[in-house]
Structure formats: C-alpha cells, structure tokens
Coordinates of C-alpha atoms in Angstrom, one line a residue:
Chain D
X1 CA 15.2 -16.1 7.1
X2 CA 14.1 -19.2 8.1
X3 CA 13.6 -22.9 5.9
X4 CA 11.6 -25.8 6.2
X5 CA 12.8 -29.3 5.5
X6 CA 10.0 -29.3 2.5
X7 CA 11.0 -25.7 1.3
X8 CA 14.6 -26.6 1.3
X9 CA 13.5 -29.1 -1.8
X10 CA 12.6 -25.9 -4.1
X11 CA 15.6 -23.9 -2.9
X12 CA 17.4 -22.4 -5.8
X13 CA 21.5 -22.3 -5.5
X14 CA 21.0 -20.9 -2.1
X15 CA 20.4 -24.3 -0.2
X16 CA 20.8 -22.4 3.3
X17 CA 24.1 -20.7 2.5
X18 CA 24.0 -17.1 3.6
X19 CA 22.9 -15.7 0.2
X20 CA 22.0 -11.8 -0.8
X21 CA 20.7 -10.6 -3.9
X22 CA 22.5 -8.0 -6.0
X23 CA 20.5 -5.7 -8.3
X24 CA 22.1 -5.9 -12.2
X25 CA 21.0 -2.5 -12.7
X26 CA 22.2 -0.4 -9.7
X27 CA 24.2 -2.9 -7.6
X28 CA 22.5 -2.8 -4.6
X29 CA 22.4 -5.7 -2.7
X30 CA 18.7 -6.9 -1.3
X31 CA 18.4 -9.1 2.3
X32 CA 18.1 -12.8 1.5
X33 CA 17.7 -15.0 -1.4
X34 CA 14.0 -14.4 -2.2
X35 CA 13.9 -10.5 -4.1
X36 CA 12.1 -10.3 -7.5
X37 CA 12.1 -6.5 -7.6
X38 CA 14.9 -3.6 -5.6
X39 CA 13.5 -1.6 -4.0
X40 CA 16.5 0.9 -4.2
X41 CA 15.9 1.2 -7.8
X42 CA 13.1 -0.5 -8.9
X43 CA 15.3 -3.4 -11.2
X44 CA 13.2 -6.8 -11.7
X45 CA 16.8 -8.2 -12.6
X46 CA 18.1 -9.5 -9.4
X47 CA 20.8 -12.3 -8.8
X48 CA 22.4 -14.6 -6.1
X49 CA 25.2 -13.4 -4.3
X50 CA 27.1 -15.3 -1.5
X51 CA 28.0 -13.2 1.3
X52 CA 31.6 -14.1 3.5
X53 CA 29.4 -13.7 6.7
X54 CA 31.0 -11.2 8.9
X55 CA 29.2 -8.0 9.9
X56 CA 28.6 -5.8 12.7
X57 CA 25.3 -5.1 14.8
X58 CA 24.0 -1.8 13.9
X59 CA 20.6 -2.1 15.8
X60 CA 19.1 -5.0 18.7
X61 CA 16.5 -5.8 20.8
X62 CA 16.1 -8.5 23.8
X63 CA 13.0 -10.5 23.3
X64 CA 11.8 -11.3 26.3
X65 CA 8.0 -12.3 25.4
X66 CA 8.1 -14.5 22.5
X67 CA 5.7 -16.3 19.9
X68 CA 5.0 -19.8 20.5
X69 CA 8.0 -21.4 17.8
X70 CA 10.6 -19.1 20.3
X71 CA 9.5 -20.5 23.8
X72 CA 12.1 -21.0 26.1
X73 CA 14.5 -19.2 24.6
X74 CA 13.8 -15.8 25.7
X75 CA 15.6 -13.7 26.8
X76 CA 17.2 -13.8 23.3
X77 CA 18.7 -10.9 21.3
X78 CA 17.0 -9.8 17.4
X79 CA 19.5 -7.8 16.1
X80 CA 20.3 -5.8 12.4
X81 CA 23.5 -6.9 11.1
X82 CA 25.4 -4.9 8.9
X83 CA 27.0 -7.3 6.3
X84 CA 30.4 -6.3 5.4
X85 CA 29.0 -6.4 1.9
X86 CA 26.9 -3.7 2.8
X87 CA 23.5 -5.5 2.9
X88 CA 21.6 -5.1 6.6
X89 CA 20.4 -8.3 7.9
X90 CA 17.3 -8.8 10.8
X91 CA 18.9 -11.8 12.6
X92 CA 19.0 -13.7 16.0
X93 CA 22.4 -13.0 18.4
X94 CA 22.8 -16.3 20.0
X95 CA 25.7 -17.3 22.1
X96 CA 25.8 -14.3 24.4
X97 CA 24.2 -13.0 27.0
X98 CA 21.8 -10.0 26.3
X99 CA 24.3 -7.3 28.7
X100 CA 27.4 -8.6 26.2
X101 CA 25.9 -7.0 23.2
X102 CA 25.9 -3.7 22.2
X103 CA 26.0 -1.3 18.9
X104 CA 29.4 -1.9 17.1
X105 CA 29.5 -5.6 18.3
X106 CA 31.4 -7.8 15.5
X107 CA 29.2 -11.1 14.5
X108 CA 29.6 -13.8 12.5
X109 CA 26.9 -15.8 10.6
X110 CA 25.9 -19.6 11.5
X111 CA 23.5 -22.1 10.6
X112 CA 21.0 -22.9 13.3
X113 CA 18.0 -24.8 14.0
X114 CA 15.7 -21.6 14.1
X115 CA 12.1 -23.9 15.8
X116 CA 10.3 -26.9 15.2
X117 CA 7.3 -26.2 12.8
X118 CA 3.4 -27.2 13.8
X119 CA 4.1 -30.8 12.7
X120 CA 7.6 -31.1 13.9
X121 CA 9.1 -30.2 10.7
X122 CA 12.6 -28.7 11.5
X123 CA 13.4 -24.8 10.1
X124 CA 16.7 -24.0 9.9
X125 CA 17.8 -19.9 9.4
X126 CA 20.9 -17.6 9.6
X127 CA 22.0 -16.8 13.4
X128 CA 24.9 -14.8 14.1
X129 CA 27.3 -15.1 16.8
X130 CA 29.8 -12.7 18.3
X131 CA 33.3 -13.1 16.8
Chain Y
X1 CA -15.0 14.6 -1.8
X2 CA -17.4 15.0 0.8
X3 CA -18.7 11.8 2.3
X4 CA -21.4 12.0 5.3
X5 CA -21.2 10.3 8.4
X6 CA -24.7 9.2 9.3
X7 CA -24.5 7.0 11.8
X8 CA -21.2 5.6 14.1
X9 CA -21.5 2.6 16.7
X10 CA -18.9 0.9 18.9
X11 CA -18.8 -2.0 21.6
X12 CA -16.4 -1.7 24.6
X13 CA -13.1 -2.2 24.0
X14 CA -11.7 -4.7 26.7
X15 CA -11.5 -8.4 27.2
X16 CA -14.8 -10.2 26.6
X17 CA -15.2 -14.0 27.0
X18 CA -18.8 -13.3 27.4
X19 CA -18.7 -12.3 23.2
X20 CA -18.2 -13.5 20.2
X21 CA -16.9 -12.4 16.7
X22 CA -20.3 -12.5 15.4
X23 CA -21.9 -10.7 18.5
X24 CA -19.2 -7.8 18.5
X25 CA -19.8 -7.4 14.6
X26 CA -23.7 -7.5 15.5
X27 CA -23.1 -5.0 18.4
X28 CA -21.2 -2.4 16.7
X29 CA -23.2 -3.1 13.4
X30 CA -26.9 -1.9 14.9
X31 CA -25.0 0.9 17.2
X32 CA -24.1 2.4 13.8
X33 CA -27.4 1.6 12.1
X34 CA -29.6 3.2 15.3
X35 CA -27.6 6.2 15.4
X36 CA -27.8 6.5 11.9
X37 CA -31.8 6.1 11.3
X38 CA -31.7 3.2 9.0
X39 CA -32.2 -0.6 8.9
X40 CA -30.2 -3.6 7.3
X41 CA -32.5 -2.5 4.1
X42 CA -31.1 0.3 3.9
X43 CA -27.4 -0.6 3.8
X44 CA -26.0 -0.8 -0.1
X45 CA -22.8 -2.5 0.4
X46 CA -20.8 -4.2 4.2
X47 CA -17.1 -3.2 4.1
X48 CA -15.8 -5.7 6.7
X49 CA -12.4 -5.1 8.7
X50 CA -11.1 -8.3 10.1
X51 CA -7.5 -9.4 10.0
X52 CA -6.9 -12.6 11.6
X53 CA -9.9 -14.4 12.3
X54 CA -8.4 -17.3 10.8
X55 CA -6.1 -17.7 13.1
X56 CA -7.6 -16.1 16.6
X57 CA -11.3 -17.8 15.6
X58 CA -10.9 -20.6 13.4
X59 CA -13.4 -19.0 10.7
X60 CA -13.0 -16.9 7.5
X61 CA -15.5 -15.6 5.2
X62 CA -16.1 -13.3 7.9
X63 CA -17.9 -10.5 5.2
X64 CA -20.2 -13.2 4.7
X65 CA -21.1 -13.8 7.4
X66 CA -21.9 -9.8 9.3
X67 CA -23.8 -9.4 6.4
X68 CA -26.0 -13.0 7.7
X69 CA -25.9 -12.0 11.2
X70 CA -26.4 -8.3 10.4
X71 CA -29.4 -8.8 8.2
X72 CA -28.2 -7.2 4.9
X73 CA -28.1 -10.2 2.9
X74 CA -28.4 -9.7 -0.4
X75 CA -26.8 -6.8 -0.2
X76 CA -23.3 -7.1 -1.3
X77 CA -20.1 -7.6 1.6
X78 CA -16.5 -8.3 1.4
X79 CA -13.8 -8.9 4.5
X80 CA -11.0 -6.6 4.0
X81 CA -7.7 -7.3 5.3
X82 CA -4.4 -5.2 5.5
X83 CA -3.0 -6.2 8.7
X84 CA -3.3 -3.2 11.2
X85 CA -4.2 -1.0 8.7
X86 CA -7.8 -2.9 7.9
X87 CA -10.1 -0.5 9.8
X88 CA -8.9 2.2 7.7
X89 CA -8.9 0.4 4.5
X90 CA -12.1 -0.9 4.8
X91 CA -13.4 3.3 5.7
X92 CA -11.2 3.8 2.3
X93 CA -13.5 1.5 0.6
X94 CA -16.9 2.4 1.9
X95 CA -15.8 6.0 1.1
X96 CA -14.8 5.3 -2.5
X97 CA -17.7 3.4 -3.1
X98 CA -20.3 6.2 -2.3
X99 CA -17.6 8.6 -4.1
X100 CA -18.2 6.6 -7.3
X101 CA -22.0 7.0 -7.2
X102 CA -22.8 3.2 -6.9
X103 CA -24.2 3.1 -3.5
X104 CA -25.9 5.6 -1.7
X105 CA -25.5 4.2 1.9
X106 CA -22.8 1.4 3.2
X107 CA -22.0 0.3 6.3
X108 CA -17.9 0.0 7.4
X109 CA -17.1 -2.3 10.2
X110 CA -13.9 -3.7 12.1
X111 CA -13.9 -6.4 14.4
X112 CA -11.7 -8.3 16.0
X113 CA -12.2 -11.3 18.7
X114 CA -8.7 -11.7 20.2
X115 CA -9.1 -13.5 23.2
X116 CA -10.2 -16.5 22.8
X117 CA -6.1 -17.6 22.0
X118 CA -3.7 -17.0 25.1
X119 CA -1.2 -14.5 24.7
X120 CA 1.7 -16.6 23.1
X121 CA -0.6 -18.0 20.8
X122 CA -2.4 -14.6 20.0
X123 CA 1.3 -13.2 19.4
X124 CA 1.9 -16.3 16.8
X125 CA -1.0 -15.3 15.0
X126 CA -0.3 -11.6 14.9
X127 CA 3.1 -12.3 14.1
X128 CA 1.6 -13.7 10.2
X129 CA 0.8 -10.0 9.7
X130 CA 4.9 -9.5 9.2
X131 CA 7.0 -11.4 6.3
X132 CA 7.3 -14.8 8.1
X133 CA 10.6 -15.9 6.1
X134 CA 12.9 -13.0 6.6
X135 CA 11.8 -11.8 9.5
X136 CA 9.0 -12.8 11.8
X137 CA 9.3 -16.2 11.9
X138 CA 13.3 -15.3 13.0
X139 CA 12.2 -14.5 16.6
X140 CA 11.3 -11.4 15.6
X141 CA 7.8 -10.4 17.4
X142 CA 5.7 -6.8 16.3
X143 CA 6.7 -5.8 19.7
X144 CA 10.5 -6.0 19.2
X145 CA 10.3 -5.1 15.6
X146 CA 9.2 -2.0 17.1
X147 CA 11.3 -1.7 19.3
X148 CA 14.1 -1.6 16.4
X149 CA 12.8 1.2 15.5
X150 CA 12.4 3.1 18.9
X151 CA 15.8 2.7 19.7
X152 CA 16.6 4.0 16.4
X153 CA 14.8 6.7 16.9
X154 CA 16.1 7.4 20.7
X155 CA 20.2 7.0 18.7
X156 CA 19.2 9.2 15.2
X157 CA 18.2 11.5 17.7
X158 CA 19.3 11.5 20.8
X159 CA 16.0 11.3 22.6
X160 CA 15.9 9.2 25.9
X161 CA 13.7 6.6 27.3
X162 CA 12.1 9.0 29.7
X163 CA 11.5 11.7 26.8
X164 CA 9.5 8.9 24.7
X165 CA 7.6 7.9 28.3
X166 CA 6.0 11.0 28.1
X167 CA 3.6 9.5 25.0
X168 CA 2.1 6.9 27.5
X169 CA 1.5 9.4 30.3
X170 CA -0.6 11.5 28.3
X171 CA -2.4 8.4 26.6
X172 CA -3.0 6.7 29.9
X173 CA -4.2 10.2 31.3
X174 CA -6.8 10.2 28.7
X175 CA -7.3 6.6 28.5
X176 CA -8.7 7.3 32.2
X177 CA -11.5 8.8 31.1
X178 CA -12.5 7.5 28.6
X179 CA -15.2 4.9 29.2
X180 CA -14.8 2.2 26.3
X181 CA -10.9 2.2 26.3
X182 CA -9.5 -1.0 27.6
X183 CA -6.7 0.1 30.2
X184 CA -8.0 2.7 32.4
X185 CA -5.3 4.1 34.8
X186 CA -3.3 7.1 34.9
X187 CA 0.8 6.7 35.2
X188 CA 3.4 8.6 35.9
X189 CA 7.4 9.0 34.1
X190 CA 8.4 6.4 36.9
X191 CA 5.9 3.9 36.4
X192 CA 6.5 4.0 32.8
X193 CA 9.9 3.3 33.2
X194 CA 9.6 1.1 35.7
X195 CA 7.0 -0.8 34.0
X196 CA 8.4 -4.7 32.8
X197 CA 10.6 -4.5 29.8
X198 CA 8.8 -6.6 27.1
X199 CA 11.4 -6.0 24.2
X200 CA 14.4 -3.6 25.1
X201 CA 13.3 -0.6 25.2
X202 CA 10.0 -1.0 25.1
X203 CA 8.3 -1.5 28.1
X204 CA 4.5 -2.9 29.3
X205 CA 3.3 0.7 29.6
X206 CA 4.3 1.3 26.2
X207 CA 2.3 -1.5 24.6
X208 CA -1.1 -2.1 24.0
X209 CA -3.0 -4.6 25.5
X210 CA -5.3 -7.8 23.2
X211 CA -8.8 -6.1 22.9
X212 CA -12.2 -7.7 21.4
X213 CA -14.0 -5.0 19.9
X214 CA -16.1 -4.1 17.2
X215 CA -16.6 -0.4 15.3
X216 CA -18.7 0.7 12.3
X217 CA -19.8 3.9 10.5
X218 CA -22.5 4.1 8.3
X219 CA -21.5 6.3 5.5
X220 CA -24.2 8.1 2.6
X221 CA -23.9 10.9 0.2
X222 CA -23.6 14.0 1.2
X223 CA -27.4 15.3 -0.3
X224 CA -28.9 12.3 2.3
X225 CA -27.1 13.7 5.3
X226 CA -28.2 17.8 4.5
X227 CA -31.4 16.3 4.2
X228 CA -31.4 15.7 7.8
X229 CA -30.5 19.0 9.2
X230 CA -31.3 18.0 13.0
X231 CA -27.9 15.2 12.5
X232 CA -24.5 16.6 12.8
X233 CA -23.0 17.6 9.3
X234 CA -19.9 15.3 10.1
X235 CA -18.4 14.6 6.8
X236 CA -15.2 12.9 5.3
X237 CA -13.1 15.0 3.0
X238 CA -10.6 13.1 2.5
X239 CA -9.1 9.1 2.6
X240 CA -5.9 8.6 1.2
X241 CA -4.2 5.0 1.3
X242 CA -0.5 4.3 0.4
X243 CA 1.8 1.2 0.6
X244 CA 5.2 1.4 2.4
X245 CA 8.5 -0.7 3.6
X246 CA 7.7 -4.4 4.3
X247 CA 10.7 -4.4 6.2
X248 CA 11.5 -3.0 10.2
X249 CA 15.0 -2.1 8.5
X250 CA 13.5 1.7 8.5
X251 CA 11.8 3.8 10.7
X252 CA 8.5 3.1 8.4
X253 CA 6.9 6.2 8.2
X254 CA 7.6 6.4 4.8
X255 CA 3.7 5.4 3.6
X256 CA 2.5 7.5 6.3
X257 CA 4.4 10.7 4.8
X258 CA 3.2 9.9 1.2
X259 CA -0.6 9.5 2.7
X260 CA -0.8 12.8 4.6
X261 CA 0.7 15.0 2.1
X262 CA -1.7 13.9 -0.1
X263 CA -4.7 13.5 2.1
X264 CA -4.2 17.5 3.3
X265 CA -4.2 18.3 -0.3
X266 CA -7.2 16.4 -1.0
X267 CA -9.0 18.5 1.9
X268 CA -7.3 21.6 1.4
X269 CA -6.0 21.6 4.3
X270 CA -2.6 21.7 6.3
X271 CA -1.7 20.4 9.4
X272 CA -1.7 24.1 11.0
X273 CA -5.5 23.6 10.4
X274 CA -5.8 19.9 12.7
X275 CA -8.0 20.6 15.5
X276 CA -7.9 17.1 17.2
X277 CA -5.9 13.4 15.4
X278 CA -6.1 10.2 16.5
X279 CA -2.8 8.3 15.4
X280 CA -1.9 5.1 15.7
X281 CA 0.3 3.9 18.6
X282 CA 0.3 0.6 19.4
X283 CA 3.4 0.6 20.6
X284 CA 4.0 4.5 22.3
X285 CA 7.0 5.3 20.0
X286 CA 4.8 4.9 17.0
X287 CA 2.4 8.3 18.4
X288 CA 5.5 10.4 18.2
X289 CA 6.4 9.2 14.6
X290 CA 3.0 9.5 13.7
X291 CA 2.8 13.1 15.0
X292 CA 6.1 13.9 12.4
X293 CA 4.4 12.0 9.7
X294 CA 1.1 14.2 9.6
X295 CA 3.3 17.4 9.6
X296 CA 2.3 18.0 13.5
X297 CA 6.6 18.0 14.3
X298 CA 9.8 18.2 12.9
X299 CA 11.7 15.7 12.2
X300 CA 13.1 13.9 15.7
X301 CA 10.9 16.2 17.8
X302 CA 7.5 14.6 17.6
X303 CA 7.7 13.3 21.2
X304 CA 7.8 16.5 22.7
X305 CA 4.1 17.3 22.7
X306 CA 3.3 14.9 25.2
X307 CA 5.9 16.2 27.7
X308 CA 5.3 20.3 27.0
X309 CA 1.7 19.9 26.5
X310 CA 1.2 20.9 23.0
X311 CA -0.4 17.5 22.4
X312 CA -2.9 17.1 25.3
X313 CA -6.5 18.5 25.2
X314 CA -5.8 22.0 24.7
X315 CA -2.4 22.1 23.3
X316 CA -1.9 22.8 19.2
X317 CA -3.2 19.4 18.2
X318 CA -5.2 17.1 20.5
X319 CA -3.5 13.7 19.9
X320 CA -4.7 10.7 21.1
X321 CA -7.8 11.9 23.9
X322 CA -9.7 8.8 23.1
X323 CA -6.2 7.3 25.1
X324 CA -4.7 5.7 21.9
X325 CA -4.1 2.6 21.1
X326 CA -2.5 1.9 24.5
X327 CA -5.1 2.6 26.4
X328 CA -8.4 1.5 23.9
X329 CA -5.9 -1.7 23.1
X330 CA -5.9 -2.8 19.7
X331 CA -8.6 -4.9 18.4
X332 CA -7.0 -5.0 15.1
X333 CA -9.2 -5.0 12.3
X334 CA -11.5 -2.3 14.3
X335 CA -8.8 -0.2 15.4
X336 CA -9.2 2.0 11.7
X337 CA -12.6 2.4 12.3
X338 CA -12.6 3.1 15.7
X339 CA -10.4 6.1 15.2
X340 CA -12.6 6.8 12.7
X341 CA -15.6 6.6 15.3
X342 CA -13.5 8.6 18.1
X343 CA -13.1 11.7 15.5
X344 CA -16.3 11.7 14.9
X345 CA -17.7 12.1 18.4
X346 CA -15.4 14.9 18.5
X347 CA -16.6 16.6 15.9
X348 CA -20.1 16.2 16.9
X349 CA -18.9 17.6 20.1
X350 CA -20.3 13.9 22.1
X351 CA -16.9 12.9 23.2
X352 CA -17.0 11.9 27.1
X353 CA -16.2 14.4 30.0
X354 CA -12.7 15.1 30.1
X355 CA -11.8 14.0 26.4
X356 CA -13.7 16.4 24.1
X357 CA -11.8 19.2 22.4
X358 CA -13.6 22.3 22.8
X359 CA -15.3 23.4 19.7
X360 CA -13.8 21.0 17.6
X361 CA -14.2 20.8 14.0
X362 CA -11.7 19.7 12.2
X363 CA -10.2 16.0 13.1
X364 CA -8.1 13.4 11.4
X365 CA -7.3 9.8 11.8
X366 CA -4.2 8.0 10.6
X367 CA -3.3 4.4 10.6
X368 CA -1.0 2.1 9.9
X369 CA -0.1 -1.9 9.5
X370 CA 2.7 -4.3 9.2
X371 CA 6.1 -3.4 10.1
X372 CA 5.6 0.2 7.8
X373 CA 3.4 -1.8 5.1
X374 CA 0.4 0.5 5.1
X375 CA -0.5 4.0 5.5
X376 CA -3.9 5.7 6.0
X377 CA -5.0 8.4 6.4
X378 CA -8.4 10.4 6.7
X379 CA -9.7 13.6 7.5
X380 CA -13.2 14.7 9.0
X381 CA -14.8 17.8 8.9
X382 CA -17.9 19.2 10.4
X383 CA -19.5 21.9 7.8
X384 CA -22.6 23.0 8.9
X385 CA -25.2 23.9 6.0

C-alpha cells in the first residue's frame, strides 16, 4: 500500500504504520487500513489494528519488466506475506537478491520510499525485508 | 434468450501506427454493419468497449464519439469499461438491451489503440486497471500479479513449468494460422521455456503482446434474423456477468465459476455439450484456469489438454483456435468482442484454413478483467430454422 505526501494529510490513526483491519463480527483481519466491508463475512464494521510486523513469504515473483514509477529497480521481488497475525500482505522484498528468496523465507516490515509520483510527490508504502 | 447475430466485423489485430482509435472503431464498426445488411440508420443503440483511452490516447467520451465517426448519431451510445472484461460487458449490454424489447438492432464494439505509449508507459496505464493503493502501484505489474497465481497453481498442484508451456504451444500453433492474430509463429516446449523470463515464472511466450484492434457485432431479435434465412442462424443464448476478488491473493476464478454455472443453465446446456471456447489467456496460465472454470477440467488438471490433445482442433473442446490471447494480443477493450467475433465464424463454419472446428455448432466465450474482478461469460449457438 502505497501514500502520498497529500494523502498522508487524510490518513486516519494509521499515519503509515503497518495497520490491518479486523472484522467486529467474525474477526477476520482485512489487508491494509482502507476496508469498509469483509469480504470473509460480509461485516460493514471494520476497525484498525496494528500489526507487530513479522511474517513469512508464502508466494513471490521477480519483476523484471516494470511500470514507469519502478524503473531501475528491476529485478525486484513482489512477494505475499503472511502476517503472523494471520492477515496475507502483497508486498515488495527489498534487501536481497532475487536467488536468496524463497517460500518459507522470514520477513520483516519497513517503511520505504515506494516512487516519486508524476509531480515529484514522494509515496511512501510497506516493504519487507528478510530477518 | 435468443439473441441473433447479424452481422460481425474485425480489423487486424497487430501493431498499427498507420491507425487510429477512431479509424479502428470506424473499421470494425462498417465490417460489422456490411456483413450484417444494414446502415448507421439502422443501428438502435452503440455499446462501446474501451478501457483506457484516457490514458493510451489522451481522449474520453469515446461512446460519443464511434457513434460521430460511425454515423449513428442520434442514436443513443455509451463507453463501457470493466478493465479486461469490457468487450464482454459491453456484448452483455447490447444483448440485454434487445432482451428487454427496447431496441430491435444495436451495434457492440471494442477498441483499443495501444501503441501510441511505449511499453513502460502502456504498462503504467494498464496497471490503473488493478487497485493502485494496495497493490499495483507496490511494484506489482498484471504480468507478475499473474504470475502469483501461476506459481500457485504449479505448488497447489504440483504442475511444472514445462506442463503449463504446453498452453502456449498449442496457442502459438493456431495463432499461425490464423490471419488477424498478432504473433504468428509456431514454438516448441524449449522455446517456451527458454523464452525471457518477464515475471518469475512467466515467460515472453507466455504473454501477450500490446495489440490495436477494433471488434463489433451487430446484434437484432431473433424474428429479424429468421427473416433472413440465406444468413447464418448464429444466435446468443446466453450472457451471464459476475463480479469477483479484487485482489491477486486467490487464484481468481472465483467470478468465472459463478458465471459459467449459471450461463450453462441459462442455455441449457453443460460443458459435455461445448463444441469449440475461446477463453481468455492473456497470460498462458490463465487458459488452463479458464478451461477448470467452464467445467472443461478438474480441478488442477486444466493444463493437460494442451499437452494430450484434448484441447486442440479435434480434441473434446477446441480451446483457443483463433490462437488466444497470446497469439491475437490483447487489445483490451476489443478482446470480449473479439472472442465473441471468433465463435461466431466458427459457428458459421467461416473460420480460416486450419482453425475451423468441423461442423461446429455449439461455441462459448469467456472473459475476464482485473486481477479476478470480472467474469463473463457467453454462449452461441447456431439453430437452424
């Protein structure tokens, strides 16, 4: 999940701390802070929940032909996390080189620039990094 | 429901510089309306497939403006958009609106101008069709959101790179024959594999290419098209849309399920009964999910067709002899109504040499867009008075 500099300003308690949502009627937690309805069970009742950060890659790709924001990165890793809170997570693996990662690998969440926006406004997101 | 298929029309699909948006919409627009008999006066209503001319063209009200450069004005048009899934939603809407008795005749197109962008930028722009906070815009592309999934697929159950490789041979076999597809080569296993990787484990063979291309179908009630015995009784028996996961978390088939159960039941129909489909597969591992979606395959086993045969021409289901996606490329908001156009010319038995199911007369078409987001599906039927 990315943020703009403007966005940030009409953040809720989030503010770019790694945030899922947690579902008041079945308790399951949603990817991200921005959920207005579960899709487990259907609850429009959904609330902030910080998560400790730790997880373990379930699923990943190596990008090696990326859009415009991710030029000159490539080849970078787009992985699943999943959150020792039990919440998966589409994320960035950065720190590591693709060969080093594989299915099991323990990560840790950090808060990176994620790319310059069309007017050089700065996004920041959620990238993890092996532990 | 019964909806006939008076006229279809189609430009090449490949890279045009020499064509624009408006020409390919033009293009397609009078193919359909020639091989249909009528005129611009004729047409009720223009359903307009275009997903992302904002961003590839710099224009938008681009209903608007097919119906100005196709002549229907006043006649009423609209641009639909639903990311990949926009040809077939705008065939939805063309066949719900002669279903409800307002019109009599309407014209659905899809067109899409993709070149004029370079690659990374076209990516960018295609990349909006995702959620762009939570996952897109996180360096995720389509292409390795996809790829998510196909190495899902290939752990859940143990299927290999080479098995899924099969799925482009077969495409790329047909692809070669086929004279408005876009890539037009055969390849082998090795080639496949050996193919550059362009987002582990996909490869370049296992992609489709950035088309321009424009599709349309004229569409009437079913008493105008008995009326012309001499035309082929081609008619549409059933279009049945859904919305899935907005997320790559799952394997997204999970709109396409809901859509074909309900689409055969619509036709009366079951898979068993599927003489030739064309399923979407812009990226190869989405052809074998496809093929379990529609009922085709268990479970897991939907790439097997391609490497036993029981996919090809002859085989239980013909899948993909227009050469898919891969090989046609995917001009996105024509790519529904393209596979719309493809069944068609199989059921009239007008499909080119080497791509024609023998005495085919039962076809189906299913779609899809975003990461799992929509699901369409339609199924054609020739019934002869």
């Amino acid at each position: 999940m990315t943020v703009s500099a403007i966005e940030y300003t009409r953040l809720g308690p989030p503010k770019l701390r790694l945030y899922a949502m947690r579902c008041s009627s079945c308790g399951k937690l949603s990817p991200w802070w921005e959920k207005n309805h579960c899709y487990e069970c259907g609850g429009g009742d959904l609330t902030h929940e910080e998560l400790a950060g730790g997880g373990e890659i379930t699923n990943y790709t190596v990008v090696y032909y990326p859009p415009r924001d991710f030029l000159g990165q490539e080849p970078y890793v787009v992985g699943h996390i999943q959150m020792d809170e039990d919440v998966l997570l589409p994320a960035p693996v950065v720190d590591v080189a693709p060969d080093d990662v594989e299915v099991g690998t323990r990560v840790t969440s950090t808060l990176r620039r994620m790319k310059l926006g069309h007017e050089g406004d700065i996004y920041y997101g959620h990238k993890f990094v092996v532990e | 429901m019964r909806i006939g298929v008076l006229g279809v029309g189609k430009t090449p699909h490949k890279i045009q510089h020499d064509k624009s948006l408006r020409d390919l919409i033009v293009e397609a627009g009078r193919g359909a309306m020639d091989d249909a008999g009528v005129g611009p006066d004729d047409i009720q209503a223009l359903y307009l497939g275009n997903v992302a001319a904002g961003g590839f063209n710099y224009e938008n009200s681009i209903g608007l403006m097919g119906a100005h450069h196709l002549g229907i004005v006043p006649a009423p048009a609209v641009r639909v958009e639903a990311a990949c899934g926009t040809g077939a939603w705008a065939l939805h809407l063309g066949c719900v609106a002669i279903a409800s008795g307002l019109y009599d005749t309407v014209m659905v197109l899809g067109a899409e101008k993709m070149n004029d962008l370079a690659t990374v930028e076209g990516t960018s722009v295609i990349a909006q069709a995702a959620d762009s906070k939570e996952e897109y815009f996180s360096g995720l592309t389509f292409p390795s959101g996809v790829a998510l999934t196909a190495r899902k697929y290939m752990q859940t159950h143990e299927v290999t790179e080479e098995d899924l490789a099969h799925t482009s041979v077969k495409n790329h076999y047909y692809g070669a024959r086929n004279p408005s597809a876009h890539l037009r080569f055969e390849c082998t296993v090795e080639e496949v594999m050996n193919s550059a990787t362009v987002a582990d484990p996909l490869k370049l063979y296992e992609v489709c290419p950035m088309t321009d291309a424009g599709s349309a179908l004229v569409l009437c009630r079913e008493e105008i098209l008995r009326e012309q015995a001499d035309k082929p009784q081609v008619f549409i028996t059933a279009t049945q849309m859904a919305t899935g996961t907005w997320y790559a978390v799952s394997d997204a088939t999970d709109a396409l399920k809901a859509t074909s159960g309900r689409a055969y039941e619509m036709a009366g129909l079951t898979a068993a009964d599927i003489d030739v489909a064309e399923i979407y597969n812009s990226f190869a591992i989405q052809e074998p999910l496809g093929i379990e979606a529609l009922g085709f395959a268990e479970r897991g086993e939907g790439w097997k067709g391609a490497a036993d045969g029981s996919t090809w021409l002859d085989g239980d289901v013909a899948v993909n002899p227009s050469g898919g996606l891969l090989c046609k490329g995917h001009p996105l908001g024509a790519t529904g109504s393209t596979q719309a156009v493809d069944i068609v010319e199989q059921l009239r038995g007008t499909a080119p040499e080497g791509m024609q199911r023998q005495d085919a007369e039962i076809g189906i078409s299913a779609c899809r867009g975003g990461p799992g987001s929509v699901g369409a599906v339609h199924i054609y039927q020739r019934l002869e008075g």
